[in-house]
Amino acid sequence: MQNNECMVDKFYTCSCFCTDNIFLEDYKLHVKYVSEEQVKWDYQHILKTLGCTTVAQYDVVLKKIHAEVERRKSLSVKSAERAEHIKKHYTPLHPNVYHLEEAYLVPEFINLVQYSLGKDATKEGLLKLIHSETEELEHFEESDAPKGRPNTMNNYGILLNELGFDEAFITPLRELYLTPVTSLLYPDCGGTFLDSHKAFVVKYSMNEDLDLSYHYDNAEVTLNVSLGKEFTEGNLYFGDMRQVPLSETECAEVEHCVTEGLLHRGQQMHGALPISSGLRWNLIVWMRSSQERNRLCPMCNKRPVLVEGDGFADGFTKADIRAQRALCALH
């Protein structure tokens, strides 16, 4: 039996996707929605302390929650429609950038990957090796092609699967170059077996999003690459894992220079300080391990209740892929 016949190629979304972790930007608050009564019971008091003090303000909150729930319910259909439209009508400015070539990667990163693939590689050895382009994106942004919102916290950006980057760029980047490194750095949170991803680009500018509130990602491991262009300030900051109470957390600020990438656990709390001038693009790849999330959904902290999804969906599967591959190897 061929390897590709053993691969589990169906990914799912947890049912909590439509109801949990809804971000209220005006109040920097994530909420869960089951019913209006539940929202009132769980959040009305804290919303008042954050400035939502009138009936009119609270009604706006409810409208935004309802709109986000409806957006999520139709997300896969709308995304597929946008991807099909882009495929038919959008003409890339630089077609070559849609296919990953090793020449795109700096030698220092290639050295890290080659070391990680060695039989004697260790996390300690890898850490010793680690030292502390946007035209196509702008061309697409300026086109009249339909564009989806990357997530509830980023209003401006591009979903790279809709633009056609997944198959020939992001997937080989994850499989061939990132997984060897994450296997050494993050074996405790699924870094050894990252079998899906969500990749997007976010944009910060003076007239749009300036910063990113404190949060954690729907991912086991996240790659964040600063693509440019020119900006001032806007450093990242990192706290503890999300399980640590906020009162016990201390944050560390990290300068994120153009062309540099950061790898971190998706469940580590983090945010981005506001830029004070210029334009900033970041490539974000949420990498997911179905073996980890099949046991516990990182967004609702429960065993996932699966619903149908397109493409990589949210990275859940109905089977342990590693076990299935091992079974296939016996045939």
Coordinates of C-alpha atoms in Angstrom, one line a residue:
M1 CA 0.0 0.0 0.0
Q2 CA 1.3 3.4 -0.9
N3 CA 1.8 6.0 1.8
N4 CA -0.6 8.4 0.3
E5 CA -3.4 5.8 0.6
C6 CA -2.7 5.6 4.3
M7 CA -2.9 9.3 4.9
V8 CA -5.9 10.7 6.7
D9 CA -7.0 13.5 4.5
K10 CA -10.2 14.5 6.2
F11 CA -10.0 17.2 8.8
Y12 CA -12.8 18.6 11.1
T13 CA -13.7 21.6 13.2
C14 CA -14.8 21.4 16.8
S15 CA -18.4 22.5 17.3
C16 CA -17.2 25.2 19.8
F17 CA -15.8 27.2 16.9
C18 CA -19.1 29.0 16.3
T19 CA -19.7 29.9 20.0
D20 CA -16.4 30.2 21.9
N21 CA -13.6 32.8 22.0
I22 CA -15.6 35.6 20.4
F23 CA -13.5 38.8 20.6
L24 CA -15.2 42.0 21.6
E25 CA -12.6 44.5 20.3
D26 CA -14.1 47.5 22.0
Y27 CA -13.6 45.9 25.4
K28 CA -10.6 43.6 24.7
L29 CA -12.7 40.7 26.0
H30 CA -13.2 37.1 24.7
V31 CA -16.7 35.7 25.3
K32 CA -18.6 32.5 24.8
Y33 CA -22.1 32.6 23.3
V34 CA -24.8 30.0 24.0
S35 CA -27.7 32.3 24.5
E36 CA -28.4 36.0 25.3
E37 CA -29.3 34.9 28.8
Q38 CA -26.0 33.1 29.3
V39 CA -24.1 36.2 27.9
K40 CA -25.9 38.4 30.4
W41 CA -25.3 36.1 33.3
D42 CA -21.6 35.5 32.5
Y43 CA -20.4 38.9 31.2
Q44 CA -22.8 41.8 32.0
H45 CA -21.0 42.6 35.2
I46 CA -17.5 42.5 33.7
L47 CA -18.6 44.5 30.7
K48 CA -19.9 47.2 33.0
T49 CA -16.5 47.4 34.6
L50 CA -15.0 47.8 31.1
G51 CA -17.2 50.7 30.2
C52 CA -20.3 49.0 28.8
T53 CA -22.7 50.9 31.1
T54 CA -25.8 51.7 29.0
V55 CA -28.5 49.6 27.4
A56 CA -27.6 50.9 24.0
Q57 CA -24.0 49.9 24.4
Y58 CA -25.0 46.4 25.6
D59 CA -27.3 46.0 22.6
V60 CA -24.4 46.8 20.3
V61 CA -22.4 44.1 22.0
L62 CA -25.2 41.5 21.5
K63 CA -25.4 42.5 17.8
K64 CA -21.7 42.1 17.3
I65 CA -21.8 38.7 19.0
H66 CA -24.7 37.5 16.8
A67 CA -23.0 38.8 13.7
E68 CA -19.8 36.9 14.5
V69 CA -21.6 33.7 15.2
E70 CA -23.4 33.9 11.8
R71 CA -20.1 34.8 10.1
R72 CA -18.5 31.7 11.5
K73 CA -21.4 29.5 10.6
S74 CA -21.0 30.5 6.9
L75 CA -17.2 30.7 7.0
S76 CA -16.3 27.6 5.0
V77 CA -18.9 28.2 2.3
K78 CA -17.8 31.9 1.9
S79 CA -14.1 30.9 1.9
A80 CA -14.7 28.3 -0.8
E81 CA -16.5 30.9 -2.9
R82 CA -13.7 33.4 -2.5
A83 CA -11.1 30.9 -3.3
E84 CA -12.9 29.8 -6.5
H85 CA -13.4 33.5 -7.5
I86 CA -9.7 34.2 -7.0
K87 CA -8.6 31.2 -8.9
K88 CA -10.7 32.2 -11.9
H89 CA -10.3 36.0 -11.9
Y90 CA -7.1 37.0 -10.1
T91 CA -3.9 37.3 -12.0
P92 CA -0.8 37.0 -9.8
L93 CA 1.9 39.6 -10.0
H94 CA 4.7 37.1 -9.2
P95 CA 3.5 33.5 -10.0
N96 CA 6.8 32.0 -8.9
V97 CA 6.4 33.0 -5.3
Y98 CA 3.5 30.5 -4.9
H99 CA 5.9 27.5 -5.0
L100 CA 8.4 27.1 -2.3
E101 CA 12.0 26.7 -3.3
E102 CA 14.9 26.2 -1.0
A103 CA 16.6 29.2 -2.5
Y104 CA 14.0 31.4 -0.8
L105 CA 15.3 30.3 2.6
V106 CA 18.3 31.8 4.3
P107 CA 21.3 29.5 4.8
E108 CA 21.1 29.8 8.6
F109 CA 17.6 28.4 8.6
I110 CA 18.6 25.5 6.2
N111 CA 21.4 24.7 8.6
L112 CA 18.9 24.5 11.5
V113 CA 16.7 22.1 9.5
Q114 CA 19.6 19.9 8.5
Y115 CA 20.9 19.7 12.0
S116 CA 17.4 18.8 13.3
L117 CA 17.2 15.9 10.8
G118 CA 20.4 14.4 12.1
K119 CA 20.3 11.3 14.2
D120 CA 22.2 12.9 17.0
A121 CA 20.2 16.1 17.1
T122 CA 19.1 17.4 20.5
K123 CA 17.1 20.4 21.6
E124 CA 20.1 21.8 23.4
G125 CA 22.2 21.5 20.3
L126 CA 19.6 23.2 18.2
L127 CA 19.2 26.1 20.6
K128 CA 23.0 26.8 20.3
L129 CA 22.5 27.2 16.5
I130 CA 19.6 29.7 16.9
H131 CA 20.6 33.4 16.9
S132 CA 19.0 36.0 18.7
E133 CA 8.4 40.0 0.1
T134 CA 5.4 41.8 0.1
E135 CA 4.7 43.0 -3.5
E136 CA 2.5 40.1 -4.3
L137 CA 0.4 40.7 -1.1
E138 CA 0.0 44.3 -1.9
H139 CA -1.0 43.5 -5.5
F140 CA -3.7 41.2 -4.3
E141 CA -4.8 43.6 -1.6
E142 CA -5.3 46.3 -4.2
S143 CA -7.2 44.0 -6.6
D144 CA -11.0 43.7 -6.5
A145 CA -10.8 40.0 -5.6
P146 CA -12.9 39.1 -2.5
K147 CA -11.0 38.9 0.7
G148 CA -11.7 37.1 4.0
R149 CA -10.8 38.2 7.5
P150 CA -7.9 36.2 9.0
N151 CA -9.6 35.9 12.4
T152 CA -11.7 37.8 14.9
M153 CA -8.8 39.9 16.1
N154 CA -7.2 40.9 12.8
N155 CA -9.4 43.0 10.6
Y156 CA -6.9 43.4 7.7
G157 CA -5.0 40.6 6.1
I158 CA -5.1 37.8 3.6
L159 CA -6.0 34.1 4.0
L160 CA -3.2 32.3 2.1
N161 CA -5.2 29.2 1.3
E162 CA -7.7 31.3 -0.6
L163 CA -4.9 32.9 -2.6
G164 CA -3.5 29.5 -3.5
F165 CA -0.4 29.3 -1.3
D166 CA -1.2 26.2 0.6
E167 CA -0.3 23.2 -1.6
A168 CA 3.0 24.3 -3.1
F169 CA 4.3 26.7 -0.5
I170 CA 3.0 26.5 3.1
T171 CA 2.5 22.7 3.2
P172 CA 6.1 21.8 2.1
L173 CA 7.4 24.6 4.4
R174 CA 5.7 22.9 7.3
E175 CA 6.4 19.3 6.4
L176 CA 10.0 19.6 5.1
Y177 CA 11.5 22.5 7.0
L178 CA 9.5 23.4 10.1
T179 CA 8.5 20.1 11.6
P180 CA 12.2 18.9 12.0
V181 CA 12.8 21.9 14.1
T182 CA 9.6 21.9 16.1
S183 CA 10.1 18.1 16.7
L184 CA 13.1 19.1 18.8
L185 CA 11.8 22.3 20.4
Y186 CA 8.2 21.3 21.2
P187 CA 7.7 17.6 21.4
D188 CA 5.6 18.1 24.5
C189 CA 2.8 20.0 22.6
G190 CA 2.6 18.2 19.3
G191 CA 5.6 19.6 17.5
T192 CA 6.7 16.2 16.4
F193 CA 3.6 15.6 14.3
L194 CA 2.1 18.8 12.8
D195 CA -0.3 17.6 10.2
S196 CA -2.2 20.7 9.2
H197 CA -2.1 24.4 9.4
K198 CA -3.9 27.7 8.9
A199 CA -1.7 30.4 7.2
F200 CA -2.5 34.0 6.8
V201 CA -0.9 37.4 6.5
V202 CA -1.9 40.3 8.9
K203 CA -1.4 44.0 8.2
Y204 CA -0.9 46.8 10.6
S205 CA -1.0 50.5 9.6
M206 CA -1.8 53.9 11.0
N207 CA -5.3 54.0 9.6
E208 CA -6.2 50.3 10.3
D209 CA -5.1 47.8 12.9
L210 CA -2.3 49.2 15.1
D211 CA -1.8 46.4 17.6
L212 CA -3.0 43.0 18.7
S213 CA -4.5 42.3 22.1
Y214 CA -3.2 39.7 24.5
H215 CA -4.4 36.2 23.4
Y216 CA -3.4 32.6 22.5
D217 CA -3.6 30.9 19.2
N218 CA -5.8 28.0 17.9
A219 CA -2.6 26.1 17.2
E220 CA 0.0 23.8 18.8
V221 CA 2.9 25.7 17.3
T222 CA 2.9 29.2 15.7
L223 CA 5.4 30.7 13.2
N224 CA 5.4 34.5 13.0
V225 CA 7.6 36.1 10.3
S226 CA 8.0 39.8 10.0
L227 CA 7.8 40.5 6.3
G228 CA 8.1 44.3 6.4
K229 CA 7.8 46.9 5.1
E230 CA 9.0 49.8 7.3
F231 CA 7.6 50.6 10.7
T232 CA 8.5 51.8 14.1
E233 CA 7.8 50.2 17.5
G234 CA 5.2 47.4 17.5
N235 CA 7.2 44.9 19.5
L236 CA 5.7 41.6 20.4
Y237 CA 5.2 40.6 24.1
F238 CA 4.9 37.1 25.6
G239 CA 3.5 35.9 28.9
D240 CA 3.1 32.4 30.3
M241 CA 1.0 29.6 29.0
R242 CA -2.7 30.3 29.0
Q243 CA -3.3 28.0 32.0
V244 CA -1.4 30.4 34.3
P245 CA -3.6 33.0 36.0
L246 CA -3.1 36.5 34.6
S247 CA -2.2 37.8 38.1
E248 CA 0.8 35.5 38.2
T249 CA 2.1 36.3 34.7
E250 CA 5.0 38.4 33.8
C251 CA 5.4 39.5 30.1
A252 CA 8.7 39.8 28.2
E253 CA 9.0 42.2 25.2
V254 CA 10.6 40.9 22.0
E255 CA 11.8 43.0 19.1
H256 CA 10.6 41.5 15.9
C257 CA 12.8 42.6 13.0
V258 CA 12.0 42.4 9.4
T259 CA 12.9 39.1 7.8
E260 CA 13.1 37.4 11.2
G261 CA 10.7 34.6 12.2
L262 CA 9.6 33.5 15.7
L263 CA 8.4 30.1 16.7
H264 CA 6.4 29.7 19.9
R265 CA 3.8 27.4 21.5
G266 CA 0.4 28.4 20.2
Q267 CA -1.0 28.2 23.8
Q268 CA 1.5 30.8 25.1
M269 CA -0.2 34.1 25.7
H270 CA 1.1 36.9 23.6
G271 CA 0.3 40.2 21.8
A272 CA 1.7 43.0 19.7
L273 CA 2.3 46.5 20.8
P274 CA 1.0 49.3 18.6
I275 CA 3.2 50.6 15.7
S276 CA 3.8 54.3 15.8
S277 CA 4.4 54.8 12.1
G278 CA 4.7 53.0 8.8
L279 CA 3.3 49.7 7.5
R280 CA 3.8 46.2 8.9
W281 CA 3.1 42.8 7.3
N282 CA 3.4 39.6 9.3
L283 CA 3.1 36.0 8.0
I284 CA 1.4 33.8 10.6
V285 CA 1.2 30.0 10.3
W286 CA -0.8 28.2 12.9
M287 CA 0.5 24.6 12.9
R288 CA -1.7 21.9 14.3
S289 CA -1.3 18.4 15.6
S290 CA -4.4 16.3 15.3
Q291 CA -3.0 13.9 17.9
E292 CA -3.0 16.6 20.5
R293 CA -6.3 18.4 19.6
N294 CA -8.2 15.2 19.1
R295 CA -8.0 14.6 22.8
L296 CA -8.7 18.2 23.9
C297 CA -9.9 21.2 21.9
P298 CA -7.5 24.0 22.8
M299 CA -10.3 26.6 22.4
C300 CA -13.0 25.1 24.6
N301 CA -10.9 22.8 26.8
K302 CA -13.2 19.8 26.1
R303 CA -13.0 16.7 24.1
P304 CA -13.9 18.0 20.6
V305 CA -17.3 17.5 19.1
L306 CA -16.6 17.2 15.4
V307 CA -18.4 18.9 12.6
E308 CA -17.6 18.8 8.9
G309 CA -14.9 21.1 7.6
D310 CA -13.2 21.9 4.3
G311 CA -9.5 21.6 3.6
F312 CA -7.5 21.5 6.9
A313 CA -10.6 22.9 8.8
D314 CA -9.4 23.3 12.4
G315 CA -7.0 20.3 12.4
F316 CA -9.1 17.7 14.1
T317 CA -9.4 14.2 12.7
K318 CA -11.4 11.1 13.6
A319 CA -8.4 8.9 13.9
D320 CA -4.9 9.0 15.4
I321 CA -2.9 9.4 12.2
R322 CA 0.3 8.0 13.6
A323 CA -1.4 4.8 14.7
Q324 CA -3.0 4.5 11.3
R325 CA 0.3 5.0 9.5
A326 CA 1.9 2.3 11.7
L327 CA -1.0 0.0 10.8
C328 CA -0.5 0.8 7.1
A329 CA 3.2 0.0 7.4
L330 CA 2.4 -3.6 8.3
H331 CA 0.6 -4.2 5.0

